[in-house]
Phi, psi and omega in degrees: 000306164312314170308305177299318180293322168293318168308311176305313173306305189308318180289325196289311181299325182285331179288313188304319193286345172276135175348150178277169184281312168311327181297298183300330182283321178302313188299314190299311181305322166300329180280320176295317177309307166308306196287330161307303184314321180280337187272340189252023184295326176309317172283316182297325183303286194295336182283326174299327190282339179276320170307318181291304178318312180298324176300333188273328183281339183304322180292316179308310179295325174297323153318302164302332177286319185282345167283005168087031171264134164323144189293324179293319179291322190293309187302323176299318186285340178293303183305319181286328175298305179313307198298308179316311182312317197286317187294326177302312186282344173282320170287335174287316189294330173300305183310310178304308169312306188302318187281325173296332164289330162305314190269338175307341181281336173285341160255022168313294186313302166313320180287313170318304176309317186294326170292318175294325174301314184280353173279326174302310192274343176253283198300307200301324190278330170303321187292309194288336177287324183293308179312313182286338165297303176307322179309307183297332177261357169072048198259323192283088194243169178303319193298316173290344165298311190287329160316304192285328184298319193285332177289334163287338170299310179296317183292310166325298170303324171286342169274338170281335195269358183273321182294323173296337184286345185275127173269166180293323185303324175304305180302322181289312201284332182287317164310311197286324185277338188281317186270012170311157171279320189291339177280335183292319198282316186295319181280342182250341174263322201287324169293349171268328178285336188288311162318312193282325180297310181303318170309309166293313176310307179303331175295311195296314180292329185290332179295303187293319170321313194283312192282328182262045184289320184288333172296305179298332200271324174287344177281320186291330177299318194280350177276320189264338198209024200284357189258347161237081191296319182289306185306303184299320162319290191310312180300318185277308163314329163292315181294318195280307189300308196291307177303324186288310174296327181281333173286326160294335162284332181291302191299326182290300183310308173306325166322300179294324169302318177288337190268325182298309187297308185290327162310306181286335160300327183287333175275350179277351182096009190270134189290156170047061173302326177299316183301306200268004159291320181274329169298321180290329180292317183292303192291348172291343176287352171281129181293144156072310193246001197272340169288332173296319176290305177315316180299327187297324186286313178286326183310315185300310194276343170309321201275343172285324179302288177275138181299328191246190202247006182300324178297311185282336165300314188292333177283331186267341163296308186303318180285310191305319182283309189291313189294324179289325186292319177291322185269330186269329186249288192290315168314320182289327183287317199270314168277354182092216192292324184204189180248352172097000167265139177274141189300336195269329184291332180303291173328295181289325167311310196288337178288313195288294195304311189295319178293336193257308210243351179090204185285336177300315173303326174302325193263327184268019201287306181316307190287329178276338175286331178287325193282326176285326178286336162306306164309315180288347177258352176243357179234105177320321199274346188256013191291342181277003168270343172279326179289329184274312199255332194289169179255357174282142186306141180294320176254149181278174190288328184287311175298322172290308172321302193286343167296311188283339172302304186296332171274010167063032184244054181327320168305323170295320171298341165298308178303316177302320198285312185298332157306312192277317185291352173282325177260000187208159184263177212286319175292327175311300184302334187271330188264322181283332192242296188306291185301324166290320167300328174289307182305332178297302179296331167293329181283327180289321171300332183289320185265014180057037172293309182251133191284190189282320176297333172289319166306312191294333174294315178283327169304294178318307175301320175294325187276327178282325184291315175290352159283329176295316180278014187278341178288341188273153171265158176283064190211143179284148186287160169302131175291338189271345186248148169298158196273117195270190187297137167291143189246139170307158175264348191293312184300317195300313180301325186268352185273357176287071176279353172300307181231145171295153180290156171303143178089012173231136165286165182297348185253015173097348183287128168291121203244142180072051183298148176241128183265087173276098187258122183283153179278224191262334185269136159334310171300350174296315192292326175302323177284334168298326172296312179310315188296306185302329190279325177289310182292334169285352166293324200255018169076025172274162166272115179244128162238135184271142175242124179283163193297315195278000165243034176266073185235168185285324170317293180322318190269350186266342177278000186281159186247128176287341187278336193277320192261114178273333176205139180248130173247125186244119201270132174220115190256323176234116190246358187307302184249036187224025178301320173304311185283327180295325190291325194270332167314305177308309188291319158320298170311331193279309180305320189265329170238082178292341184270346194281135168280126174265116171227143182261141188263091177272085184304326193254026172254170176274158183298341190244014188285159174292320196286339175282333178285308191292337193304315190301297175315309178294320190265331190080044179255160183282329172199176182233150182221159187226005172211146168313328170291323192278330174301300184317305178302330176295306188298305176321299173302316166312306184286338182284323184287320176313313185284337169287315180313303168318310184298305180311321186295305178307310183289311190304318165301335183270334172289324172290318173299322196287327168302327184267354182220055158279350179277308174319317187275337170293327183287327176291305181321301179312305186305317175293335182283320181276000000 
């Protein structure tokens, strides 16, 4: 029995270590999908081109529909217009290539001179350097020279033998076969027929996609989101509009880039400028390197046309100026902040689609990747595509804050905080990001996912971040003004000489000190530091009590007359009610006149735990945000200052009523 149980236990452990069925199914589906994309590329490439072309033509169809044309004629006119544009571009490219081919023999002499010059400047210098080394070492011998001569002779004789071996009859047969009509037709028509056939298939599929747009949309909704028709319909319409706008904008920008290149090369004097403009516009669909690939062809031609290097230099300058202006100035204005793709995903997708579909995949990589990202953002089942390929942060600001604190890297957390503080106040950042990030750490600590050493490291990193953000004011930046440099709150408070800040009496005494006490977790010390910093920025006297000093001795040393409000920070309260109750009891005995409140920073405004905590631990009230705690402290200290002012006025009135003769006598003595 024991052996059987032991064997069964081993089987259970090994089964638990195996990958899950869902993971294996996902891997199998991925492999099958990639294999299908590769094997069916002859079918999928025209279909993909048709879908992308339908996105480009959809705005034109809508424009024709606004002109009161019926749907079928509008689609037919758009497709015919696209065919005319493609045939016109193809005709221009053919004419430019034919003219360039006729002119190439004229450039042969210039090309030879340039090649000889380049060889002389590179290989020639290397050969002379090596020959000089051989002379210095004395390694060049007669035996080496004779060996090279004999080798050359054998090679020449071999070449002569091979030439003699060719029969005249065989050469005549080959010549006759080369001039056969069928061979000529096959040579010139086969490269043209295949693209024309693909173009015809693409246009036919595009025509049917545009005609059956509503039916295809309904079928897609049925597949991916029939349970929520409204949400799926809205998402699909938004995705189609976004893709159409992007593809049309990309086509327009690349066309404009090609026109600029063609015009620039025309004024430079390079032959066939229209051809190189078309090549530049097409190659620019390739991300990052497309424009530079297109620049290689006119650069080689410029070096061949001009005996000097001035034409090549001007051609290079044209691309160096045009590409950055288009990519860094015009595209951000047209596309907005970004296209929705991460740079890494664009590079990886380019390599992937080029491996699958060759050169056409290189051009279609960015449009296809964008389609996948849009699907991932609107279809729940494909959300992983948006995470892998999109440019949105993989982690939320809260998760990023916790991850940086866990890694002990407050510098990157500070960069994130300074970016967020451009649009929000310091208390809002603490409430919305920092405290919720510390709440994640408290939850991991409660289930023992992180050690005490890691918890202390998170506390230290958070306190360091609080110290670095001390120069920011607790006020949202002006919406109409650019964010100014952060200014410390201390000089601002000191500059007001007309009235004392809140929490101060007129004679400079600090009234209504707020005591910030951490709860039971080390993370509560970081929350107390945030609250004390915010209180100081609002002109209140704040005193912090360290976590290791929240004991009977530390509480007994407090002054009961200076403290008006006590705020106990508690990020994690699941198993600490008893300790919080004891802490409140000690503070109540020492500070009977102070208002005690519990700060449940990770709770919502309407949370039941926040409402029940007051009665459970014996506090006066409960707050759930630092901003709320600051308001409560301001009200409490203002009330204490009012009471003190009334008391001072009462004492002054009593003293004035008791000593009027003294004041008259003193005045008379001074007058006499």
